[in-house]
Amino acid sequence: MDKKGKKIKVLMAKTSMDGHWMGVTLVATALRDAGMEVVYGGQLRPEEIVAAAVQEDADVIGLNVGGSTRTVQRLMDLLSEKKVEALVVAGGTVPPCDIPVLKKMGISNVFPPGSSLDSIVNHIKDMVQK
Amino acid sequence: MKKKGDVEQFVTRSGYPVKRVYDHRDVQDLDPDKDLGEPGSAPYTRGAYPNMYRERPWRIFQLSGYGLPEDEGARIRFLLETGEMGFIMEPDLLTCWHLYDLDDPEVVCRKDDVGQTGATLLSLRDYEIALEGIHIEMTYAHPGAVTPQLSPFAHACYFSVAEKRGIPLSQLRGTGEGDMIIAYLATPGKEPIPPSAGIRLNCDLIEFCIEKAPKWVPVSISAANARAGGLYKNEHELALTLANAIAYVDEILSRGKLKIDDFAYKIAGVGLSTGGDFFEDIAKYRAARRMWHKLMKERYGAQAERSLRLRLHTNVGASMCSYQQPLNNIVRTTCGALAAALAGTQSMGLACYDEAICIPTEHAHMMAVRTQQILQLEIGITDVVDPLGGSYYVEWLTNEVEKRSWQYLEEIEKRGGLVGALESGWLHLEAKKGLLEQQRQLMNDEFKFVGVNCFLVEEEPHEIQVFRSPRVYEQAKARQDKLKRERDNKKAQKALDKLRAVCKSGENVMPALMEAVKADVTAGEVGNLWREVFSTWEAPLPI
């Protein structure tokens, strides 16, 4: 539940054109099991992610990112421009040295391969309920 | 591994219960003459060739590619100098895989991704640059033809490079891939052309190669990719391999021009994976050869030895590797490579130790080659063919994998074969089921993954040098703009029009595509044409 007592709503999307869907499926399943509502947008451009987040009134945006830091920067700029206040978390094959780069852009946390699903669920719950 | 439950039970990675020890009673129905035969003879259980590695070592065949075409070329030359015996060109996911040009809005908003997961190879000119200084008349090659929609284009470019160098296509040796499993099940892109169109393009390439490039293997079914995509059991891998072969054979036979022995050898080279359960993987290879023989002989009446003999490539993929403590991956891939060698593989590519983190460094790539060289030269495993043949356990397990694979093939066939089971989304649901099963095993410690769910460390003990592919979008874009500016646009347009007509009439696309790439038609233009004539498909992903 979020602060207002409704289900936490998560928009999940892929920023790159990579087609692996196993990771997002695992995360989406874990979030639903934890009582959240998940909408999967698939491969979306930054503009499309912002529009979908607004339309869905998402509390959280969960990104599957590849090496596309400039694309993520563009998304973060658009989110602040449009004053979308969703929490943004990311996962995927992110080299360790890119994690601080993404966090500096305003990504709340980055979950590389091997991260426990509990750590993702708990992070989202903690941050949304703050 | 030990299964959790009230009664103590041990199972293989695919979940087959195993006993403490095996003896002659477990294989009493086995008829060695009929079920095993000699290596190089029907039913090929013991190996594709009589002398195996005494005569020829398995081909060290690594995947490589990033950045601009010249970066791809430099890494290939490095690997060949290191001892690789053929090269696999990896195209980037973003442009080549989807067949988008660099001005496509899907690419423009993802500039950093261009050249990141492979090289950007969008024109004949790009292939010429990548292959500069490489003797393609003498080197076995995989020209980056990963998906069915990319494969005809990649081949048209590679073959055209040969023609421009004066090398007859009949002299070229190498393999295509055009893998249906990766394209439509494991990692489907946004809106690919439908699976049935993928089958058509692959079969066009098969027919073209029979006539023009007799030494070339036009497709390579790679159900190894299913393992990374959730279908992790060995019966999945073998059943998908055969279901895919059936789809190609039925399509070509239905065209009425060729008989089974005219073309079966062209699809009789497939890719499997190791790196999972050691003995089960070995059993899978032996079962694969026996099943192929049976399928071709009993279902299609094939007679020729080359139709009945299955050749195997091994992929020890990055999905077996961990992001945590990456040097452990060298040990994992060594075990996978050893299994494949003992099972009689014809060629092999190993994931590099840093591949779960980044594009491989030169060092990691070299280690993948050295691992194979050490196995080939230092530990005495290449002198005796099928050294595990006759082991009670291995023979029992070979039978078990085979039995379960026929059953799973029946399940796929009930759902319309490979294409039907893809289009309905049944295979995607199966993949999700497998994925959740694996995750449950990982979470309740049934499956131990060192460094991931046990023996974790806070700080990595070794610093991994992360490889950064150069940012190449701007350079690649400038180059493509120049190509389009300087080419004879009328000629390019005419070639595209001809290709469109051929697609619609059902004629073989390859001759028209060769003409088109020679007129500097780009990957994006071909992709747009495919999407226009074949329409697009959305993978039914159960997320």
XYZ file of C-alpha atoms in Angstrom:
673
model
C 0.000 0.000 0.000
C 1.144 3.530 -0.602
C 0.607 6.437 1.791
C -3.034 6.905 0.743
C -3.780 3.243 1.383
C -4.194 2.197 -2.239
C -2.188 -0.463 -4.048
C 1.275 0.633 -5.199
C 1.204 0.902 -8.985
C 4.347 0.109 -10.963
C 4.971 0.808 -14.636
C 7.684 -1.458 -16.013
C 9.441 -0.797 -19.314
C 12.593 -1.510 -21.258
C 14.684 1.465 -22.327
C 16.809 -0.467 -24.821
C 15.860 -2.609 -27.799
C 17.139 -5.781 -26.187
C 14.425 -8.436 -26.073
C 15.275 -10.508 -22.965
C 12.067 -10.775 -20.970
C 12.979 -13.215 -18.188
C 14.279 -10.592 -15.754
C 11.266 -8.285 -16.056
C 8.932 -11.254 -15.724
C 10.548 -12.333 -12.460
C 10.417 -8.815 -11.048
C 6.826 -8.232 -12.186
C 5.754 -11.526 -10.590
C 7.479 -10.675 -7.293
C 5.914 -7.207 -7.158
C 2.439 -8.609 -7.824
C 2.982 -11.285 -5.179
C 3.805 -8.444 -2.783
C 0.425 -6.847 -3.506
C 1.421 -4.239 -6.066
C -0.242 -3.537 -9.393
C 2.119 -3.898 -12.365
C 1.666 -2.610 -15.909
C 4.262 -3.766 -18.449
C 4.877 -1.342 -21.312
C 7.550 -3.303 -23.190
C 10.144 -1.459 -25.241
C 9.323 2.237 -24.864
C 11.021 5.511 -25.808
C 11.585 8.069 -23.009
C 8.607 10.152 -24.177
C 6.412 7.047 -24.215
C 7.489 6.067 -20.702
C 6.591 9.512 -19.361
C 3.207 9.461 -21.116
C 2.449 5.966 -19.821
C 3.480 6.917 -16.266
C 1.130 9.900 -16.344
C -1.722 7.950 -17.890
C -1.363 5.064 -15.445
C -0.745 7.391 -12.500
C 2.180 5.152 -11.586
C 3.835 5.449 -8.186
C 6.914 3.680 -9.466
C 8.695 3.322 -12.808
C 10.745 0.120 -13.052
C 13.243 0.205 -15.876
C 15.161 -2.584 -17.529
C 18.231 -0.719 -18.778
C 21.146 -1.791 -20.928
C 24.136 0.459 -21.449
C 21.928 3.345 -22.501
C 22.814 6.027 -19.970
C 22.023 8.940 -22.290
C 18.550 7.502 -22.878
C 17.975 7.230 -19.139
C 19.218 10.818 -18.650
C 16.728 11.997 -21.269
C 13.942 10.158 -19.443
C 14.903 11.684 -16.083
C 14.995 15.177 -17.644
C 11.543 14.653 -19.143
C 10.146 13.388 -15.853
C 11.308 16.468 -13.998
C 10.164 18.748 -16.835
C 6.668 17.245 -16.651
C 6.807 17.176 -12.855
C 6.151 13.446 -12.691
C 7.056 12.408 -9.186
C 7.218 8.644 -9.579
C 10.005 6.701 -7.919
C 12.389 5.352 -10.573
C 14.256 2.074 -10.044
C 16.372 0.180 -12.549
C 17.678 -3.310 -13.154
C 19.466 -5.252 -15.863
C 22.989 -5.963 -16.968
C 24.520 -2.773 -15.619
C 28.308 -2.800 -15.083
C 29.222 -1.948 -11.451
C 30.811 1.342 -12.502
C 27.549 2.534 -14.090
C 25.502 2.097 -10.915
C 26.674 5.373 -9.304
C 26.183 7.151 -12.652
C 22.542 6.074 -12.797
C 21.967 6.925 -9.144
C 23.360 10.405 -9.696
C 20.709 10.914 -12.374
C 18.059 10.335 -9.746
C 17.447 6.607 -10.084
C 16.547 5.546 -6.575
C 18.300 2.174 -6.740
C 19.879 -0.160 -9.291
C 19.508 -3.944 -9.122
C 22.043 -5.863 -11.232
C 21.710 -9.604 -12.088
C 21.647 -11.814 -9.002
C 19.860 -9.217 -6.841
C 17.300 -10.805 -4.567
C 13.693 -10.148 -5.455
C 13.006 -9.338 -1.796
C 15.524 -6.499 -1.914
C 13.632 -4.969 -4.853
C 10.215 -5.360 -3.207
C 11.456 -3.961 0.114
C 13.173 -0.999 -1.486
C 10.008 -0.006 -3.354
C 7.807 -0.435 -0.272
C 10.193 1.585 1.906
C 10.543 4.427 -0.568
C 6.869 4.730 -1.541
C 5.675 4.648 2.052
C 8.180 7.279 3.157
C 21.014 -31.877 -6.854
C 19.057 -32.754 -3.756
C 15.354 -32.105 -3.948
C 13.598 -30.784 -0.857
C 10.769 -32.904 0.450
C 9.808 -35.484 3.032
C 11.705 -38.280 1.310
C 15.337 -37.762 0.350
C 15.542 -37.615 -3.438
C 18.289 -36.701 -5.863
C 17.420 -35.296 -9.269
C 19.288 -34.030 -12.327
C 19.040 -30.362 -13.312
C 16.081 -31.232 -15.548
C 14.434 -32.942 -12.583
C 14.930 -36.611 -13.494
C 15.200 -38.717 -10.304
C 18.565 -40.512 -10.104
C 19.681 -43.519 -8.079
C 22.818 -43.847 -5.980
C 24.490 -46.101 -8.546
C 23.702 -47.684 -11.931
C 24.449 -51.186 -13.164
C 23.732 -53.527 -16.087
C 20.087 -53.964 -15.084
C 19.411 -50.296 -15.862
C 20.403 -50.762 -19.488
C 19.304 -54.333 -20.101
C 17.111 -53.365 -23.059
C 19.962 -51.547 -24.756
C 21.051 -53.209 -27.997
C 24.578 -51.871 -28.598
C 24.560 -52.590 -32.341
C 21.201 -51.010 -32.958
C 21.114 -48.261 -30.333
C 24.750 -47.168 -30.262
C 26.543 -48.373 -33.383
C 30.094 -47.385 -34.220
C 31.164 -43.743 -34.093
C 30.445 -42.270 -37.506
C 27.799 -44.915 -38.265
C 24.071 -45.135 -37.719
C 22.489 -44.163 -35.408
C 25.495 -41.908 -34.619
C 24.944 -42.055 -30.849
C 28.691 -42.419 -30.325
C 29.749 -39.575 -32.584
C 29.280 -37.988 -35.982
C 32.610 -39.230 -37.379
C 34.664 -42.408 -36.934
C 37.913 -40.751 -35.854
C 36.569 -37.606 -34.226
C 39.302 -35.467 -32.615
C 42.115 -37.762 -33.793
C 41.410 -36.406 -37.240
C 40.185 -32.915 -36.503
C 39.857 -30.971 -33.234
C 36.581 -29.256 -32.528
C 36.452 -25.776 -34.028
C 37.144 -22.995 -31.532
C 34.416 -20.633 -32.627
C 33.797 -17.564 -30.476
C 31.198 -14.891 -30.787
C 32.589 -11.350 -31.077
C 31.669 -7.837 -32.033
C 31.107 -4.282 -30.877
C 31.344 -0.740 -32.124
C 31.979 0.169 -35.733
C 32.696 -2.456 -38.395
C 36.446 -1.822 -38.040
C 36.216 -2.583 -34.288
C 34.527 -5.878 -35.159
C 37.312 -6.638 -37.657
C 40.060 -5.849 -35.140
C 38.597 -8.204 -32.521
C 38.132 -10.996 -35.096
C 41.751 -10.676 -36.202
C 42.875 -10.743 -32.563
C 40.909 -13.936 -31.928
C 42.175 -15.636 -35.085
C 45.744 -14.806 -34.028
C 44.974 -16.245 -30.585
C 43.992 -19.554 -32.159
C 40.299 -19.293 -32.955
C 39.465 -21.519 -35.968
C 36.535 -19.551 -37.354
C 34.756 -16.354 -36.432
C 31.241 -15.319 -35.467
C 30.303 -11.719 -36.249
C 27.879 -10.365 -33.681
C 25.603 -7.615 -35.003
C 24.223 -5.059 -32.562
C 20.736 -5.715 -31.261
C 19.515 -2.273 -31.987
C 20.075 -1.783 -35.646
C 20.906 -5.104 -37.247
C 18.619 -7.249 -35.195
C 15.629 -5.042 -35.829
C 16.762 -3.907 -39.266
C 16.399 -0.227 -38.469
C 18.561 2.452 -40.040
C 20.253 5.018 -37.841
C 17.649 7.709 -38.485
C 14.798 5.521 -37.250
C 13.105 7.142 -34.219
C 13.536 3.882 -32.260
C 17.301 4.237 -32.713
C 17.596 8.024 -32.434
C 16.314 7.918 -28.858
C 18.817 5.176 -27.972
C 22.054 6.431 -29.518
C 24.245 4.834 -26.844
C 22.973 1.388 -27.669
C 24.298 1.436 -31.224
C 27.383 -0.786 -31.433
C 27.015 -1.880 -27.808
C 25.897 -5.476 -28.058
C 27.588 -6.176 -31.361
C 28.877 -4.163 -34.271
C 26.717 -1.953 -36.415
C 26.665 -3.687 -39.814
C 24.043 -2.004 -41.940
C 25.355 -2.207 -45.484
C 27.613 -4.118 -47.831
C 30.146 -1.337 -47.272
C 30.089 -2.037 -43.499
C 30.768 -5.736 -44.155
C 33.654 -4.842 -46.464
C 35.232 -2.734 -43.722
C 34.724 -5.390 -41.040
C 36.262 -8.125 -43.199
C 39.285 -6.158 -44.389
C 42.450 -8.225 -44.024
C 40.542 -11.432 -43.243
C 40.966 -14.300 -45.705
C 37.370 -15.369 -46.014
C 38.220 -17.873 -48.727
C 40.139 -19.839 -46.085
C 38.296 -19.097 -42.853
C 35.101 -20.652 -41.522
C 32.610 -17.897 -40.747
C 29.277 -16.991 -39.202
C 28.454 -13.623 -40.765
C 26.186 -12.443 -37.956
C 22.985 -13.892 -39.341
C 21.389 -14.387 -35.935
C 17.686 -13.983 -36.640
C 15.586 -15.138 -39.601
C 14.795 -11.564 -40.592
C 18.426 -10.505 -40.548
C 19.901 -13.696 -42.001
C 19.200 -13.143 -45.718
C 20.587 -9.596 -45.506
C 23.733 -10.627 -43.604
C 24.342 -13.445 -46.089
C 23.727 -11.201 -49.086
C 26.371 -8.796 -47.731
C 28.897 -11.517 -46.860
C 28.459 -13.338 -50.165
C 28.738 -10.048 -52.047
C 32.046 -9.253 -50.326
C 33.297 -12.613 -51.617
C 32.061 -11.907 -55.152
C 33.693 -8.489 -55.173
C 36.972 -10.130 -54.130
C 36.624 -12.675 -56.934
C 36.045 -15.604 -54.577
C 33.452 -18.076 -55.912
C 30.629 -18.725 -53.429
C 31.237 -22.446 -53.934
C 34.535 -22.000 -52.104
C 33.070 -20.342 -48.994
C 32.710 -22.303 -45.787
C 30.663 -21.214 -42.845
C 27.273 -21.172 -41.270
C 24.172 -19.081 -40.993
C 21.896 -19.274 -38.021
C 18.536 -17.578 -38.533
C 17.445 -18.920 -35.200
C 13.706 -19.065 -34.658
C 14.072 -19.723 -30.918
C 16.038 -16.598 -30.083
C 14.021 -14.418 -32.443
C 10.550 -15.453 -31.372
C 10.854 -17.034 -27.944
C 13.966 -16.124 -25.945
C 14.519 -12.471 -26.883
C 11.865 -11.293 -29.336
C 12.359 -7.711 -30.474
C 9.610 -5.170 -30.914
C 7.389 -6.150 -33.822
C 9.429 -8.669 -35.799
C 7.992 -10.193 -38.961
C 5.795 -13.228 -38.090
C 7.352 -16.668 -37.408
C 5.936 -18.090 -40.654
C 7.771 -15.380 -42.613
C 10.938 -16.306 -40.713
C 10.566 -19.914 -41.883
C 10.056 -18.767 -45.453
C 13.187 -16.587 -45.484
C 15.314 -19.340 -43.940
C 14.075 -21.863 -46.483
C 14.816 -19.450 -49.331
C 18.372 -19.217 -48.036
C 18.649 -23.013 -47.777
C 17.545 -23.434 -51.414
C 19.868 -20.664 -52.562
C 22.878 -22.233 -50.819
C 22.212 -25.689 -52.259
C 22.580 -24.192 -55.699
C 25.233 -21.529 -55.172
C 27.182 -22.249 -51.983
C 27.305 -26.025 -51.561
C 29.812 -25.956 -48.668
C 27.811 -23.411 -46.711
C 25.472 -24.327 -43.838
C 22.622 -21.819 -44.278
C 20.772 -22.285 -40.976
C 21.707 -23.553 -37.560
C 18.864 -24.315 -35.189
C 20.011 -23.035 -31.804
C 17.672 -24.346 -29.159
C 20.541 -23.635 -26.756
C 18.890 -20.231 -26.671
C 15.783 -21.776 -25.117
C 17.750 -22.522 -21.973
C 18.496 -18.841 -21.451
C 14.838 -18.189 -22.107
C 13.344 -20.286 -19.319
C 13.001 -23.622 -21.109
C 15.947 -24.958 -19.194
C 15.375 -28.689 -19.313
C 17.214 -30.886 -21.732
C 14.028 -32.309 -23.229
C 12.982 -28.747 -24.098
C 16.196 -28.170 -25.988
C 16.017 -31.386 -27.999
C 12.290 -31.249 -28.703
C 12.572 -27.637 -29.928
C 15.515 -28.601 -32.137
C 13.500 -31.332 -33.815
C 10.300 -29.257 -34.000
C 12.291 -26.549 -35.793
C 13.854 -29.077 -38.176
C 10.385 -30.435 -38.953
C 9.179 -26.906 -39.775
C 12.025 -26.405 -42.285
C 11.684 -29.851 -43.841
C 7.903 -29.616 -44.235
C 8.165 -26.151 -45.793
C 10.805 -27.189 -48.316
C 9.072 -30.458 -49.210
C 5.819 -28.561 -49.704
C 7.517 -26.388 -52.317
C 7.832 -29.595 -54.358
C 11.254 -28.899 -55.860
C 13.594 -30.853 -53.599
C 13.628 -34.326 -52.050
C 14.712 -34.926 -48.454
C 18.252 -36.065 -49.318
C 18.746 -32.988 -51.501
C 18.654 -30.664 -48.513
C 18.509 -32.421 -45.101
C 22.294 -32.084 -44.684
C 21.882 -28.310 -44.898
C 19.944 -28.251 -41.631
C 21.871 -31.087 -39.939
C 24.166 -28.777 -37.985
C 22.559 -27.481 -34.799
C 23.630 -25.665 -31.651
C 23.136 -27.110 -28.176
C 24.236 -25.876 -24.764
C 26.275 -27.325 -21.945
C 27.204 -25.825 -18.614
C 24.241 -27.198 -16.722
C 24.153 -30.742 -15.342
C 27.411 -32.328 -16.511
C 26.312 -35.890 -17.261
C 22.886 -34.911 -18.418
C 24.398 -32.553 -20.993
C 26.586 -35.360 -22.291
C 23.562 -37.651 -22.507
C 21.701 -34.925 -24.391
C 24.315 -34.789 -27.176
C 24.295 -38.557 -27.594
C 20.486 -38.611 -27.599
C 20.369 -35.722 -30.081
C 22.343 -37.644 -32.694
C 20.242 -40.778 -32.244
C 16.964 -38.835 -32.425
C 18.017 -36.937 -35.528
C 18.840 -40.178 -37.285
C 15.476 -41.618 -36.336
C 13.519 -38.539 -37.372
C 15.175 -38.237 -40.769
C 15.069 -41.935 -41.528
C 11.689 -42.987 -40.194
C 9.638 -39.855 -40.702
C 11.155 -38.577 -43.923
C 12.776 -41.651 -45.461
C 16.192 -40.049 -45.755
C 18.935 -42.403 -46.936
C 22.065 -40.316 -47.434
C 24.601 -40.444 -44.653
C 24.936 -36.664 -44.553
C 21.169 -36.317 -44.008
C 21.189 -38.763 -41.107
C 24.317 -37.544 -39.329
C 23.823 -34.653 -36.926
C 26.708 -32.242 -36.337
C 26.764 -30.207 -33.154
C 27.938 -26.779 -32.144
C 28.192 -25.975 -28.447
C 27.256 -22.766 -26.784
C 28.242 -22.397 -23.158
C 26.234 -19.243 -22.725
C 26.370 -16.279 -20.434
C 23.116 -17.330 -18.783
C 25.179 -19.977 -16.950
C 27.491 -17.270 -15.646
C 27.223 -14.984 -12.651
C 27.629 -11.238 -12.356
C 29.032 -11.806 -8.872
C 32.639 -13.059 -8.536
C 33.040 -13.255 -12.327
C 36.312 -15.196 -12.366
C 34.242 -18.184 -11.188
C 32.769 -18.162 -14.687
C 36.045 -19.512 -16.090
C 35.514 -22.655 -14.031
C 31.869 -22.922 -15.068
C 32.607 -22.624 -18.770
C 35.509 -25.073 -18.478
C 33.119 -27.681 -17.057
C 30.658 -26.996 -19.870
C 33.412 -27.257 -22.464
C 34.615 -30.540 -21.006
C 31.099 -31.987 -21.171
C 30.762 -30.954 -24.820
C 34.156 -32.422 -25.697
C 33.349 -35.732 -24.032
C 30.011 -35.727 -25.861
C 31.607 -35.180 -29.281
C 30.909 -31.593 -30.306
C 32.110 -30.309 -33.692
C 32.601 -26.691 -32.638
C 32.395 -24.588 -29.529
C 32.026 -21.044 -28.246
C 32.320 -20.207 -24.563
C 30.894 -17.236 -22.728
C 33.725 -15.017 -21.542
C 34.152 -14.604 -17.790
C 33.070 -10.960 -17.841
C 30.142 -11.495 -20.189
C 27.535 -11.248 -17.425
C 28.795 -7.685 -16.880
C 29.938 -6.158 -20.158
C 31.142 -6.765 -23.717
C 34.141 -9.111 -23.298
C 37.588 -7.617 -22.869
C 40.387 -8.994 -25.053
C 41.701 -10.815 -22.000
C 38.405 -12.528 -21.255
C 38.056 -13.471 -24.918
C 41.561 -14.906 -24.946
C 40.778 -16.975 -21.840
C 37.801 -18.543 -23.636
C 40.126 -19.613 -26.457
C 42.884 -20.779 -24.079
C 40.390 -22.858 -22.071
C 39.562 -24.818 -25.196
C 43.198 -25.137 -26.250
C 44.139 -26.570 -22.853
C 41.347 -29.122 -23.109
C 42.402 -30.048 -26.641
C 46.117 -30.326 -25.976
C 46.914 -31.037 -22.353
C 44.573 -33.514 -20.692
C 44.303 -36.439 -23.075
C 40.587 -36.341 -23.808
C 40.874 -36.233 -27.598
C 42.460 -39.614 -28.241
C 39.488 -41.908 -27.627
C 36.080 -41.467 -29.241
C 32.994 -41.392 -26.975
C 34.998 -42.290 -23.856
C 31.868 -42.439 -21.696
C 29.976 -44.813 -24.012
C 29.041 -47.962 -22.153
C 28.873 -46.290 -18.764
C 25.720 -47.642 -17.139
C 24.730 -44.196 -15.940
C 25.457 -42.341 -19.189
C 23.645 -44.926 -21.331
C 20.645 -44.961 -18.986
C 20.577 -41.160 -18.939
C 20.865 -40.990 -22.752
C 17.766 -43.190 -22.990
C 15.977 -41.075 -20.392
C 16.698 -37.748 -22.130
C 15.594 -39.269 -25.437
C 12.340 -40.637 -24.033
C 11.384 -37.342 -22.404
C 12.353 -35.355 -25.493
C 10.070 -37.392 -27.778
C 7.269 -36.783 -25.277
C 7.862 -33.039 -25.259
C 8.044 -32.991 -29.065
C 4.618 -34.622 -29.092
C 3.335 -31.805 -26.870
C 4.685 -29.202 -29.308
C 3.252 -31.026 -32.307
C -0.167 -31.184 -30.644
C -0.062 -27.389 -30.606
C 0.681 -26.996 -34.284
C 4.423 -27.619 -34.272
C 7.005 -24.924 -33.709
C 5.155 -22.129 -35.517
C 1.776 -22.960 -33.976
C 3.204 -23.237 -30.476
C 4.970 -19.887 -30.915
C 2.012 -18.059 -32.419
C -0.415 -19.221 -29.754
C 1.999 -18.222 -26.986
C 2.044 -21.734 -25.527
C 5.835 -21.888 -25.614
C 6.099 -18.475 -23.934
C 3.886 -19.732 -21.114
C 6.040 -22.830 -20.811
C 9.116 -20.607 -20.630
C 7.587 -18.553 -17.841
C 6.726 -21.722 -15.951
C 10.350 -22.873 -16.258
C 11.642 -19.489 -15.195
C 9.568 -19.420 -12.015
C 10.574 -23.014 -11.267
C 14.263 -22.106 -11.535
C 13.756 -19.070 -9.355
C 12.028 -21.159 -6.686
C 14.939 -23.636 -6.709
C 17.378 -20.762 -6.341
C 15.447 -19.180 -3.487
C 14.904 -22.333 -1.435
C 18.521 -23.406 -1.947
C 17.677 -26.518 -3.961
C 19.939 -25.159 -6.652
C 23.191 -23.706 -5.375
C 24.758 -20.934 -7.417
C 28.129 -20.077 -5.925
C 28.485 -16.370 -5.276
C 24.770 -15.775 -5.870
C 22.869 -17.754 -3.220
C 25.829 -19.128 -1.268
C 29.400 -18.062 -0.540
C 28.540 -14.435 -1.135
C 31.123 -11.730 -0.557
C 30.545 -8.077 0.271
C 33.316 -6.705 -1.920
C 34.488 -8.306 -5.162
C 37.878 -9.909 -4.422
C 39.173 -9.102 -7.909
C 38.764 -5.892 -9.785
C 37.174 -6.580 -13.170
C 38.193 -4.225 -15.890
C 34.900 -3.213 -17.463
C 35.094 -2.942 -21.216
C 33.442 0.146 -22.676
C 32.466 -0.050 -26.275
C 33.134 3.309 -27.928
C 30.174 5.610 -28.578
C 29.749 5.148 -32.276
C 26.321 6.486 -33.184
C 27.518 9.790 -34.619
C 30.238 8.202 -36.743
C 27.975 5.410 -37.954
C 25.225 7.905 -38.781
C 27.575 10.178 -40.747
C 28.787 7.156 -42.675
C 25.271 5.964 -43.482
C 24.175 9.450 -44.554
C 27.166 9.648 -46.886
C 26.370 6.236 -48.370
C 22.788 7.244 -49.110
C 23.940 10.584 -50.545
C 26.553 9.141 -52.844
C 24.861 5.976 -54.087
C 22.848 5.796 -57.297
C 19.438 6.272 -55.715
C 17.534 5.239 -58.827
C 19.402 1.967 -58.896
C 18.779 1.391 -55.179
C 15.071 2.115 -55.591
C 14.810 -0.208 -58.580
C 16.504 -2.993 -56.625
C 14.098 -2.488 -53.725
C 11.095 -2.585 -56.062
C 12.334 -5.839 -57.520
C 12.844 -7.298 -54.035
C 9.296 -6.306 -53.097
C 7.889 -8.048 -56.181
C 9.885 -11.196 -55.419
C 8.679 -11.233 -51.802
C 5.091 -11.020 -52.965
C 5.382 -13.584 -55.763
C 6.978 -16.193 -53.493
C 10.171 -16.495 -55.554
C 13.464 -16.923 -53.730
C 14.467 -13.593 -52.171
C 18.234 -14.141 -52.259
C 19.157 -13.164 -55.858
C 17.153 -9.930 -55.623
C 18.608 -9.214 -52.185
C 22.164 -9.716 -53.479
C 21.414 -7.164 -56.195
C 19.949 -4.795 -53.630
C 22.916 -4.826 -51.246
C 25.233 -4.312 -54.209
C 23.178 -1.198 -55.003
C 23.943 -0.064 -51.409
C 20.453 -0.696 -50.100
C 20.669 -0.623 -46.296
C 19.456 -2.939 -43.541
C 16.756 -0.466 -42.507
C 15.387 -0.280 -46.034
C 15.218 -4.058 -46.254
C 13.641 -4.201 -42.773
C 10.957 -1.702 -43.743
C 10.227 -3.708 -46.849
C 9.960 -6.969 -44.847
C 7.559 -5.251 -42.412
C 5.507 -3.915 -45.307
C 5.113 -7.212 -47.177
C 5.133 -9.739 -44.333
C 3.465 -7.511 -41.688
C 4.631 -7.545 -38.072
C 4.014 -9.756 -35.086
C 3.856 -9.111 -31.382
C 5.285 -11.853 -29.203
C 2.592 -13.040 -26.761
C 4.724 -12.510 -23.651
C 3.016 -13.535 -20.389
C 4.579 -10.803 -18.237
